[in-house]
XYZ file of C-alpha atoms in Angstrom:
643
model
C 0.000 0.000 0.000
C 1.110 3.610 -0.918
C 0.638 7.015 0.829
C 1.116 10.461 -0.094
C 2.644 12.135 2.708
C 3.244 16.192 3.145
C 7.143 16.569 3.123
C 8.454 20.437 3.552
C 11.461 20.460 1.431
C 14.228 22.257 3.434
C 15.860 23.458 0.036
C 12.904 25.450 -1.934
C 10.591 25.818 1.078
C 8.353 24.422 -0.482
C 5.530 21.303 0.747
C 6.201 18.704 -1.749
C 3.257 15.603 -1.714
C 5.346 12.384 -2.358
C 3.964 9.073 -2.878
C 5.538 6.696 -0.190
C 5.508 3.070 0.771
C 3.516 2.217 4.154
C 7.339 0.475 4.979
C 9.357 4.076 4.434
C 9.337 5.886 7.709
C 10.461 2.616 9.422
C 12.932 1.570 6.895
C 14.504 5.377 6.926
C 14.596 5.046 10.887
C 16.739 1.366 10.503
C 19.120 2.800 8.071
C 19.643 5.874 10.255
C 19.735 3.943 13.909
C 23.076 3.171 14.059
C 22.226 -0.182 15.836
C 26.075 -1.597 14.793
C 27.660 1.243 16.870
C 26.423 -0.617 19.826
C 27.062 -3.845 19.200
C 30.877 -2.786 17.930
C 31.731 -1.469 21.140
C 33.416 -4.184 22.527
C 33.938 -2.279 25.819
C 30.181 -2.328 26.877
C 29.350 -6.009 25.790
C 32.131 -7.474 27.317
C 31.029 -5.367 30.656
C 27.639 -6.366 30.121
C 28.513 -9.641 29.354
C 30.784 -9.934 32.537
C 28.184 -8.570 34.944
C 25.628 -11.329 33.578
C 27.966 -14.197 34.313
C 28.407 -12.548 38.135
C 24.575 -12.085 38.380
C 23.849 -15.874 37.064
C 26.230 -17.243 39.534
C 24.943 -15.100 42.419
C 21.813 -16.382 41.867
C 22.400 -20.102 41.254
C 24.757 -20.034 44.468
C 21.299 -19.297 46.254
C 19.795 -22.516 44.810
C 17.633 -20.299 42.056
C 16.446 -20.742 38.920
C 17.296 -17.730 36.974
C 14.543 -16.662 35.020
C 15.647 -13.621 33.166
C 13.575 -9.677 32.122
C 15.786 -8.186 29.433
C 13.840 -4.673 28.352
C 14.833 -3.436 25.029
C 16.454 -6.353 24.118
C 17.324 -5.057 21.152
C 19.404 -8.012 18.958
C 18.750 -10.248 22.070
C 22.283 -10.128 22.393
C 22.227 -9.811 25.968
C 19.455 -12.458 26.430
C 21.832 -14.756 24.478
C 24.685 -13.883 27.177
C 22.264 -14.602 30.160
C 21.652 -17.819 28.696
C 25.093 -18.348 27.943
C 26.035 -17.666 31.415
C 23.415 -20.361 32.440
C 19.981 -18.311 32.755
C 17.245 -20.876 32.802
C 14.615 -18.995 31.009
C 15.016 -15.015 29.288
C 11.930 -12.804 28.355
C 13.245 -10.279 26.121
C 11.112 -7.325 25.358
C 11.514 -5.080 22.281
C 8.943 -2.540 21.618
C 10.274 -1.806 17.792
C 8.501 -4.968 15.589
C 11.410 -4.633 13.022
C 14.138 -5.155 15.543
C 11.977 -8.047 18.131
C 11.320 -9.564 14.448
C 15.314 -9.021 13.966
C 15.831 -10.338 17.255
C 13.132 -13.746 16.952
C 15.913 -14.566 13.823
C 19.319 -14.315 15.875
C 18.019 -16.238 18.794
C 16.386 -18.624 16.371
C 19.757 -18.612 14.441
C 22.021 -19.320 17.561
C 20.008 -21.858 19.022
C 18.090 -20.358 21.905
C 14.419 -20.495 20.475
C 13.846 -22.763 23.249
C 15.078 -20.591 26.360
C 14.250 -17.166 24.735
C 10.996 -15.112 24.331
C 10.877 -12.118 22.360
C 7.987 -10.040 23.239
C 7.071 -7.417 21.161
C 5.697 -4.605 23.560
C 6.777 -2.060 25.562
C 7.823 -3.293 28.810
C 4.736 -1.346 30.885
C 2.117 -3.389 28.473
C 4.054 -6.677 29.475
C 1.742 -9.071 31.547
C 2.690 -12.101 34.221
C 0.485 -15.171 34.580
C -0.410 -18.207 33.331
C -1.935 -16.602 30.295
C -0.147 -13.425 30.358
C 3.613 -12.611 28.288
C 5.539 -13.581 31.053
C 4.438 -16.798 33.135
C 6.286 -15.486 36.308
C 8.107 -13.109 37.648
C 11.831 -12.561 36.967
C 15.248 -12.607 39.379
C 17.323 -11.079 37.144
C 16.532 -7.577 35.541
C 18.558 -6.926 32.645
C 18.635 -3.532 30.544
C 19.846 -1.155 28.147
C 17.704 1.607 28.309
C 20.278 4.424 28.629
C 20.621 7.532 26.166
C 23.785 10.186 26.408
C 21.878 11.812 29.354
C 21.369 8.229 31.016
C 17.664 8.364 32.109
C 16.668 10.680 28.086
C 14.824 7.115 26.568
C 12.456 6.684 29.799
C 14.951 4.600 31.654
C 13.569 5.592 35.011
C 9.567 4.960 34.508
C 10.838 1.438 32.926
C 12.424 0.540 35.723
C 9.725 1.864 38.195
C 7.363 -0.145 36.518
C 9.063 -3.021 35.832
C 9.970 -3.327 39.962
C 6.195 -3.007 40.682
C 5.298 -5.544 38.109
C 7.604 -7.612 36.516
C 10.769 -8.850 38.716
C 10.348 -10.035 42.577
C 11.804 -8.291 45.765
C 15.316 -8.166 45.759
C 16.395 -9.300 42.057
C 19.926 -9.003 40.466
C 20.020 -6.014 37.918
C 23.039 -5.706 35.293
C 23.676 -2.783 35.414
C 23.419 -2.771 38.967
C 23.634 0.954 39.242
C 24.535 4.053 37.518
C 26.460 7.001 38.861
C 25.985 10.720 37.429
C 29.503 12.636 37.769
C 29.600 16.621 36.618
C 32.132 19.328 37.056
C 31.617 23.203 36.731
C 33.841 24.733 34.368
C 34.574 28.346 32.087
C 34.675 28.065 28.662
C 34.607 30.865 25.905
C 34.165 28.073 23.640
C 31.347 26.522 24.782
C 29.721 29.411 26.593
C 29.304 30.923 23.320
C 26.598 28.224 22.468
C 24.388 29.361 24.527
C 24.036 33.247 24.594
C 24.026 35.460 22.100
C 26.817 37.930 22.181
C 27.700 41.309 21.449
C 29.360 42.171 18.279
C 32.184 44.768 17.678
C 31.379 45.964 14.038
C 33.191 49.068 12.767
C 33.556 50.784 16.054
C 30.017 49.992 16.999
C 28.747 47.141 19.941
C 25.523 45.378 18.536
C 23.785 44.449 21.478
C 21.445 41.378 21.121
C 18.045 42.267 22.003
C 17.332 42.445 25.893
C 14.972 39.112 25.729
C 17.531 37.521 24.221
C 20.084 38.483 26.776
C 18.598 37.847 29.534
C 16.846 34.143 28.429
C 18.324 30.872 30.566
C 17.874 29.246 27.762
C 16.198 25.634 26.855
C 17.372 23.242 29.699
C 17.685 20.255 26.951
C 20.992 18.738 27.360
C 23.653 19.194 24.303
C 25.213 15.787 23.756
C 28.921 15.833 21.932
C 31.762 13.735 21.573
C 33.901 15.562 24.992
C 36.880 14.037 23.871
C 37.076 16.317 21.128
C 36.718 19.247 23.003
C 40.355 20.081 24.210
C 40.877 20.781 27.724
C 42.886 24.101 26.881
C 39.562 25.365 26.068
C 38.178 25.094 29.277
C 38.810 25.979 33.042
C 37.610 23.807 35.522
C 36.375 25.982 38.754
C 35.034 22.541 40.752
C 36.538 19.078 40.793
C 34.876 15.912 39.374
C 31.578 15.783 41.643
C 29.605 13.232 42.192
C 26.075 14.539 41.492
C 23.576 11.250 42.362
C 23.637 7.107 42.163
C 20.661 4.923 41.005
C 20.617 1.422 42.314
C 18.375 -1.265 39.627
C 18.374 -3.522 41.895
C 16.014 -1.882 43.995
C 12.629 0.039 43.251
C 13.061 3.067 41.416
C 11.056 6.348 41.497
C 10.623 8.189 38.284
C 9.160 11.524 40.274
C 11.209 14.937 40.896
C 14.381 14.558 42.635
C 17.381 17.022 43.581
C 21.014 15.920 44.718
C 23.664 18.923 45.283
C 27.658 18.589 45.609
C 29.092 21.257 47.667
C 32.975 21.683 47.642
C 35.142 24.676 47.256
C 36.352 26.216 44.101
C 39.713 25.065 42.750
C 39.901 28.404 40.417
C 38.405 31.867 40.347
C 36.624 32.725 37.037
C 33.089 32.398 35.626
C 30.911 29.506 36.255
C 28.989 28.968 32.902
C 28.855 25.520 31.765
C 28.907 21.493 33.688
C 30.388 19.157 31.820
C 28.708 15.286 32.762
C 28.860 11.837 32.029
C 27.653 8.746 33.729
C 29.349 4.825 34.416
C 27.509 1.799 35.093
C 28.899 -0.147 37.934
C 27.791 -3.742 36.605
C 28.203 -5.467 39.951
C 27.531 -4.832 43.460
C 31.095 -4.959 44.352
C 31.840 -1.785 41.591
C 34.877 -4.155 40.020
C 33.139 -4.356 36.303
C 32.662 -0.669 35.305
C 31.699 0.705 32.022
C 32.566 4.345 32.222
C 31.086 7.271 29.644
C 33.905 9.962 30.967
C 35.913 11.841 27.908
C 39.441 10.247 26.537
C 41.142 13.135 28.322
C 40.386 11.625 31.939
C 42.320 8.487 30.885
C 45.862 8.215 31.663
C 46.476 7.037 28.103
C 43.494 8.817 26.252
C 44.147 6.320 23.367
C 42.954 3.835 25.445
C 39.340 5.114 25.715
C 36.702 3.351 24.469
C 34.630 4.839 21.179
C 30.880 5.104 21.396
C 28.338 7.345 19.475
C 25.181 5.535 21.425
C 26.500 7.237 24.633
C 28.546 10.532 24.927
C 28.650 12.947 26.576
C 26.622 15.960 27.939
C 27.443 19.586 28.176
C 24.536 21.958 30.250
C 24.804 25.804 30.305
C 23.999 27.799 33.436
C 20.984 29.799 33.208
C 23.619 32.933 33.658
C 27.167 33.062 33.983
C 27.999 33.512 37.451
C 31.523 34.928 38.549
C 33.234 32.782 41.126
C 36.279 33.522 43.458
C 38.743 30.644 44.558
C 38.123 28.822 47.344
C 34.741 30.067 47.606
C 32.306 27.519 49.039
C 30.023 26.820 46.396
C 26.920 24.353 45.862
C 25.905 22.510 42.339
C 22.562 20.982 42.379
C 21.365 18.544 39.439
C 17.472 18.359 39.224
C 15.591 15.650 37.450
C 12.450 14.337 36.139
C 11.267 11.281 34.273
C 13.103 11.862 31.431
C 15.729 14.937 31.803
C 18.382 16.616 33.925
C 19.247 20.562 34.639
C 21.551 22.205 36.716
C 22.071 25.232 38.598
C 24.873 26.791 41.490
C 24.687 28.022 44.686
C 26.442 30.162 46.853
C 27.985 29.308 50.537
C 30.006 32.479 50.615
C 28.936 35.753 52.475
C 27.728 36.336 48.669
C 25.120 34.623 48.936
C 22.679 37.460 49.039
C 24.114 39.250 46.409
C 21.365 37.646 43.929
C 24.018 35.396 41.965
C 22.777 32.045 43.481
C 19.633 29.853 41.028
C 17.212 28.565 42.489
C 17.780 24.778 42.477
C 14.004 23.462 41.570
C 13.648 26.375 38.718
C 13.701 24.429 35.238
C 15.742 26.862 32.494
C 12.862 28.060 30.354
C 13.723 30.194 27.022
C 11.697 33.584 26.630
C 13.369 34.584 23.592
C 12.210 31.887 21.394
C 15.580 31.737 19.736
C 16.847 28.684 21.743
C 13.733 26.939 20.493
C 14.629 28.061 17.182
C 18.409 27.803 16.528
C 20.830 25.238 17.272
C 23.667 25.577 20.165
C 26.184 24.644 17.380
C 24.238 28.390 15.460
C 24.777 30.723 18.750
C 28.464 29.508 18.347
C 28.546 30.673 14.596
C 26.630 33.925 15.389
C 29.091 34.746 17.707
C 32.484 33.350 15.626
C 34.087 37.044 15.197
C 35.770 35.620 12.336
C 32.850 35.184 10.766
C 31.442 38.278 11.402
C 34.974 39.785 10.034
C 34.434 37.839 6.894
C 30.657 39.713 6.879
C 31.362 42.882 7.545
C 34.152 42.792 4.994
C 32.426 41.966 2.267
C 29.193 44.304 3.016
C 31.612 47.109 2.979
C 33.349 46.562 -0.576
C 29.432 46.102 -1.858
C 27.806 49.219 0.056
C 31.151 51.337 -0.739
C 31.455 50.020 -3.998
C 27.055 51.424 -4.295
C 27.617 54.347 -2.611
C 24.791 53.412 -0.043
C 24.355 54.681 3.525
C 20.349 54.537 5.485
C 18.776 52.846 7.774
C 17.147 49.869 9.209
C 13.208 48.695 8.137
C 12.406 45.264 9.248
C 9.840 43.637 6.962
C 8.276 41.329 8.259
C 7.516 39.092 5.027
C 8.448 36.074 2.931
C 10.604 36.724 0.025
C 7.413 35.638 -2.298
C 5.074 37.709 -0.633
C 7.318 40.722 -0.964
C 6.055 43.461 -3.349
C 7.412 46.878 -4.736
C 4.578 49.025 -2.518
C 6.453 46.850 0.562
C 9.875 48.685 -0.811
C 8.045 52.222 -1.705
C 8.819 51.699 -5.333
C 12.403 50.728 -5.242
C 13.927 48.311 -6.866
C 16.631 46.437 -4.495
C 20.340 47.720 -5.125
C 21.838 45.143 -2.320
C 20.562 41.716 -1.560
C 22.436 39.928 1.343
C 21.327 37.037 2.922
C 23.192 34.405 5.306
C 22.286 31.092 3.914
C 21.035 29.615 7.242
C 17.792 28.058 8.056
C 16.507 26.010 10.875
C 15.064 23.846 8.434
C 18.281 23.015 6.765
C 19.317 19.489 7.295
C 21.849 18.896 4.638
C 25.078 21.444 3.505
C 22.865 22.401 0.319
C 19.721 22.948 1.830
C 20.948 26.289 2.068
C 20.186 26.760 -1.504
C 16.823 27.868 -0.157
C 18.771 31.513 -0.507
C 18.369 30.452 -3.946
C 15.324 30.261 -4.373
C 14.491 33.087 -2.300
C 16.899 35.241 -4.239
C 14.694 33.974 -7.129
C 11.368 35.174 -5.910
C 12.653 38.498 -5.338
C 14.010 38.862 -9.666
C 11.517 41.154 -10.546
C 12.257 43.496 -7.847
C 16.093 43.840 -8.612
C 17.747 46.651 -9.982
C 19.725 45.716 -13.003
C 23.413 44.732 -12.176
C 22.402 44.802 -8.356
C 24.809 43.555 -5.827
C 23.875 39.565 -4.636
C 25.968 38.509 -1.279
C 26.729 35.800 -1.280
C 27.311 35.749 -5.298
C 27.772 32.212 -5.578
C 28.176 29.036 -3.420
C 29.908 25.443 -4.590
C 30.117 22.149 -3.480
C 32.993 20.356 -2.138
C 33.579 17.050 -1.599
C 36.704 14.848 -0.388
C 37.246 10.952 0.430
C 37.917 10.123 4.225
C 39.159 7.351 6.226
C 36.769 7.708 9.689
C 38.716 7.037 13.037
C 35.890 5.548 14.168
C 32.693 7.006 13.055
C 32.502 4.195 10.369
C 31.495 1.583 13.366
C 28.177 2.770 12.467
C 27.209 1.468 9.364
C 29.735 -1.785 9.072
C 28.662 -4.816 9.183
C 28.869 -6.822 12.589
C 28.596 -10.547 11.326
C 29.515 -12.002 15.004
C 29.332 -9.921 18.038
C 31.149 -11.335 21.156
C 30.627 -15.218 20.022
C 26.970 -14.553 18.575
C 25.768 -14.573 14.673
C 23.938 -11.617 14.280
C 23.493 -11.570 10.561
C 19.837 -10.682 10.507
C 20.317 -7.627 12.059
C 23.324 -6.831 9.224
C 20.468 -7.805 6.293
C 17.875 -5.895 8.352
C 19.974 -2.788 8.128
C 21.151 -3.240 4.244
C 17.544 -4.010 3.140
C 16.522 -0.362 4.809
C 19.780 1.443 3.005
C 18.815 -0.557 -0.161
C 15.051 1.115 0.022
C 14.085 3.818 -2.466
C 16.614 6.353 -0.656
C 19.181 3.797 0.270
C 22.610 5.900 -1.140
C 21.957 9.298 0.979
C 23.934 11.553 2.657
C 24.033 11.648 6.397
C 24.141 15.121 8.519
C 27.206 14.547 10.808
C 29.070 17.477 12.374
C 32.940 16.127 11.342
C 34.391 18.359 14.221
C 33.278 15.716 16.661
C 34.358 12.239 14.283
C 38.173 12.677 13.109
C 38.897 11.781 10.139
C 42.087 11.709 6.980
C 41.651 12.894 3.503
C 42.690 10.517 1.298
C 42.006 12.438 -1.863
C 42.183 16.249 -2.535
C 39.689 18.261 -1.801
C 36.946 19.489 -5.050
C 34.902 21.740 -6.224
C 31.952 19.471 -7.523
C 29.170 21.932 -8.208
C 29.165 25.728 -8.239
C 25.646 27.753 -8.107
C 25.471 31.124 -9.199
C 23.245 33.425 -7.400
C 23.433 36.139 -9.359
C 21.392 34.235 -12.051
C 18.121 32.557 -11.333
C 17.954 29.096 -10.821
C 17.500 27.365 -13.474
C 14.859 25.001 -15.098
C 16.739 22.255 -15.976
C 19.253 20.346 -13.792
C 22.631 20.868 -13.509
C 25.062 17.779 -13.963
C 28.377 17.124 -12.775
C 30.694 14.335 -12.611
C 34.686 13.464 -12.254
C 36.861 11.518 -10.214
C 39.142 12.044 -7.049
C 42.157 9.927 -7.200
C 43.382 8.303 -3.819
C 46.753 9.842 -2.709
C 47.252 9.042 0.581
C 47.317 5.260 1.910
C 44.037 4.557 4.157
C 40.837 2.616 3.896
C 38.537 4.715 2.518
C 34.820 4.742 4.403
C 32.808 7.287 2.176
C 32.672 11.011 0.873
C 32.581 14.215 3.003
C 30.753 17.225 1.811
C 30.113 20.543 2.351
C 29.001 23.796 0.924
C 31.070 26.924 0.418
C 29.500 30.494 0.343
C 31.448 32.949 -1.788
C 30.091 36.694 -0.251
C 32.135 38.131 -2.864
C 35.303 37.009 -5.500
C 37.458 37.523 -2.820
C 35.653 36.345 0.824
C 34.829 33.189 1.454
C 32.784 31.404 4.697
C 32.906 27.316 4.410
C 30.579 25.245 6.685
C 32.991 22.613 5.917
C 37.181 22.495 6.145
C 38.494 25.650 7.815
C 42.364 25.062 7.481
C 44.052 23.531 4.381
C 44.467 19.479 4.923
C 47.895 18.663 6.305
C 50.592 16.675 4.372
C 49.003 13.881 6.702
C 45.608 13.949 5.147
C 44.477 15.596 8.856
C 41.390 17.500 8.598
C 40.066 20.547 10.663
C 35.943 21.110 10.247
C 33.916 24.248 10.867
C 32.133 23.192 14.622
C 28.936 25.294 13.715
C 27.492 23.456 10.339
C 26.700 19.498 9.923
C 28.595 18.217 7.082
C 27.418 15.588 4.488
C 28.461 11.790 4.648
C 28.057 9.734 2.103
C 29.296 5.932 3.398
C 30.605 3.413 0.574
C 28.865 0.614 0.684
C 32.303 -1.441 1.187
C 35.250 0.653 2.280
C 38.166 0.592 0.155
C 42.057 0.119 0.883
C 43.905 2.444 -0.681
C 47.905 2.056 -1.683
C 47.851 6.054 -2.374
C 49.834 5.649 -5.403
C 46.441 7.462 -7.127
C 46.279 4.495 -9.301
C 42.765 3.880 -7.768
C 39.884 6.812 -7.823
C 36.401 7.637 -6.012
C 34.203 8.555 -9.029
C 31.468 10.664 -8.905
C 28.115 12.011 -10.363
C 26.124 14.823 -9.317
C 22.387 15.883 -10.264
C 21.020 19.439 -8.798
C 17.367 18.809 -10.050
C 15.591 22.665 -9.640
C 12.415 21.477 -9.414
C 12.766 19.467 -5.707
C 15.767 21.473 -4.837
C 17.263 18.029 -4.098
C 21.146 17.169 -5.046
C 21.363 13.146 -6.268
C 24.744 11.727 -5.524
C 26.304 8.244 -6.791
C 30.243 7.041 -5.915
C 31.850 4.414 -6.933
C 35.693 3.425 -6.868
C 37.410 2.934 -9.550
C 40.969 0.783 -9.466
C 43.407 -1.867 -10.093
């Protein structure tokens, strides 16, 4: 059965009606889960796996059977453990039919049809009885319920439910707790995600607006890979607290809670942003622990395990709060079902001097911009390099038109714009800054385009378009690790979980199966292996088009590597001689090292079998491009081409 579902294209703005299969939206969630991240990270199922073989024993030792709740089972990999381990029976719940359908084949394909149940629910519709999913209760509570901010997927009503219902007094739980740790720190880096700042531009401050200002923000967490964030670009004011524990093993309560570390501060500056991360202790006795914290808290950073499933978090104060060493602060975490905030105190004889939050008070944006724009866009508003690059070229164009006025705000779509809106003038300057918060992909931008477009009949002949033009650049990469997820798993810790591998390719393989992914590079290092191209350029001082534009070529492989896939990105050329690039910022190295813009998501395009690459440049990643005007879309194909 087909569909025609309302889809607002993000390039032209417009609401395209596309006929879709009943199977898309679940076959575009598979390709885009990322489910072999997980089960690559060795790190957490051999911790998992560990912990099991504990519990199972524990249990046994008493003279138990160990009948086994695994919620979001997932691949049943864990169930498969349990058993392993020597679980008597495992009821494994998975609430996503495609993946407990995924999961019914591994089990069935490993041999433990007969001491597994998949039940496809979610875990609060499960029921125990004779005639109910489960025909008892279970002694051993096993989960993976956990998102970057550990309780994000509904961890905490799961378990609170699943202790009044589904397991008996006193169970085993792997994990068998979670800690929360956070430290307070000052960062111009990452304190610039959250507030808008004032700009110096020619001698004048631009103060954002006093709404914007003053706004706390949204208190939604903004998850990044930590490790890449150096720690020269921060200064930690607190030391690593420890902010709140939840046993599993025990009833859990998903209602409001607070938990405050007080300690003394280590540095004087301003407190603006907590850094946190969780561990699961697997164990009782703490020895097994699985630990989220950055690379740079390892004594051999290399060591640290890679994982995109769980990072890390980064929270923003409602208001920067200045802070004098050795002053006797307090930082309190506050929580709900599903999310975490945090806010500081004062012990000092400061405390009345109104700088301390008030713990229970939730962050809550009045400015509607942090509803609106992404932390990763506050950064770029406030990049004074940026702005440089802005102001530079809107002085060679208003110079070079001899224009000086005011400011109008109009308060109207580029369509809808008419010449009584401009009191019969034609435009001598159009600027825009291709960014919307629609924009998923590099060239959704291109909705400038189309704006610019609208607006033709309205321009003065020969009048000044910034930016002029924009092009599309593209270069092969060998991922450190961001590859993990979308190869192939095959066997994962002793188990064959090849459905789950077809399950996946059949997804990529439907109607939109060779896509680009959004991924922001800064975060996922990664080597050039090829030059870096131009592939498409777009010139806005035309129209677009009505037919598509066509490009193709090849990028030969000069550095040794195995290739994973394409990296692209868009380029904005204000004028012929500034440039802004939501993609590289420096020139690669010699090395093939890479440095990305941290305020736009790139495009990456993953082969569908990496390639090993001699760099001699004997062997090429070919490609074809397709701008079609009418959707607005880009069409991409790569191939390699070698000896």
């Amino acid at each position: 059965m087909k569909t025609f579902c309302g889809r607002a294209n993000p390039t032209t703005g417009a609401l395209d009606w596309v006929e879709e299969s009943e199977e898309y939206d679940y076959h575009q969630e598979i390709a885009r889960s990322c489910y072999a991240d997980m089960l690559h990270d060795h790190d957490r199922n051999d911790k998992y796996y560990k912990g099991i073989r504990a519990a199972v024993s524990r249990i046994k030792a008493r003279g138990e059977r160990v009948v086994v709740l695994d919620i979001g089972t997932g691949t049943g990999l864990l169930s498969m453990m349990a058993v392993t381990a020597g679980a008597d029976f495992c009821y494994a719940v998975e609430v996503f039919k495609p993946m407990a359908e995924a999961a019914q084949c591994i089990v069935k394909k490993n041999n433990f049809s007969e001491k597994i149940k998949i039940i496809n629910k979610h875990s609060s519709d499960v029921t125990v009885g004779p005639d109910g999913d489960m025909h008892e209760k279970a002694n051993l509570l096993i989960t993976e319920l956990f998102d970057t901010e550990l309780i994000g997927e509904g961890a905490l009503p799961s378990y609170e439910h699943a202790h009044q219902n589904l397991v008996k007094a006193g169970c085993e739980a792997v994990p068998h707790r979670a800690t929360v740790y956070a430290q307070l720190v000052e960062s111009e880096l990452l304190w610039s995600w959250a507030q808008l700042q004032p700009a110096e531009v020619e001698g004048a401050r631009l103060v954002p607006p006093p709404a914007v200002g003053r706004c706390a923000g949204a208190h939604s967490v903004c998850d990044i890979q930590l490790s890449q964030v150096s720690p020269s670009s921060f200064t930690p004011l607190s030391p690593l607290c420890t902010m709140f524990s939840v046993d599993f093993s025990k009833p859990v309560s998903s209602a409001f809670r607070s938990n405050s570390a007080r300690f003394v501060a280590q540095s004087g500056g301003r407190a603006q942003v907590v850094l946190s991360w969780w561990d699961l202790d697997m164990d009782p006795s703490g020895a097994v622990v699985c630990s989220m914290a950055p690379s740079w808290t390892y004594p051999q950073p290399a060591t640290a395990p890679w994982r995109d499933h769980w990072m890390q978090s980064v929270y923003f104060l409602p208001a920067e709060i200045p802070v004098a060493e050795q002053e006797e602060l307090s930082l309190t975490v506050c929580h709900d079902d599903y999310s975490l905030w945090y806010s500081l105190q004062s012990h000092s004889s400061s405390l009345q001097d109104g700088r301390a939050q008030t713990p229970a008070s939730r962050p809550c944006c009045i400015c509607q911009a942090h509803l609106v724009w992404t932390r990763p866009r506050f950064g770029e508003l406030n990049d004074r390099r940026r702005t440089g690059s802005y102001v530079e070229a809107l002085r060679s164009v208003l110079e070079a038109n001899s224009l000086k006025g005011g400011v109008e705000l109009l308060e109207i779509r580029p369509e809808q714009l008419t010449s009584q809106d401009l009191r019969g003038e034609q435009i001598s300057v159009l600027m825009g800054e291709p960014y919307f918060s629609t924009s998923l992909l590099p060239w959704h931008s291109l909705f400038f385009w189309y704006c610019r477009t609208a607006l033709a009949g309205l321009l003065r002949p020969g009048a000044a378009i910034l930016p002029c033009s924009a092009s599309l650049h593209v270069v092969a990469v060998e991922f450190q690790d961001l590859w993990r997820i979308r190869a192939p798993c095959g066997t994962c810790e002793g188990f064959d979980v090849t459905p789950m591998d077809e399950m996946v390719q059949r997804s990529l393989d439907f109607r939109e199966s060779r896509e680009a992914e959004p991924h922001p590079l800064w975060e996922y290092p990664c080597r050039a292996l090829t030059q870096s191209a131009a592939v498409m350029t777009f010139d806005f001082t035309q129209c677009v088009p009505k037919q598509p534009i066509s490009s193709q070529g090849s990028l030969p492989l000069i550095r040794t590597g195995r290739c994973h896939g394409v990296a692209l990105w868009m380029e904005y050329h204000l004028t012929d001689d500034v440039t802004v690039s939501g993609g590289l910022t420096q020139p690669i190295s010699e090395q093939g090292s890479c440095e990305w813009s941290r305020h736009r998501k790139q495009g990456v395009y993953f082969l569908r079998t990496a390639w090993d690459s001699s760099g001699d440049g004997r062997a090429a990643v070919s490609y074809s491009f397709t701008f079609e005007p009418s959707s607005g879309d880009i069409k991409m194909d790569f191939s390699i081409e070698g000896p």
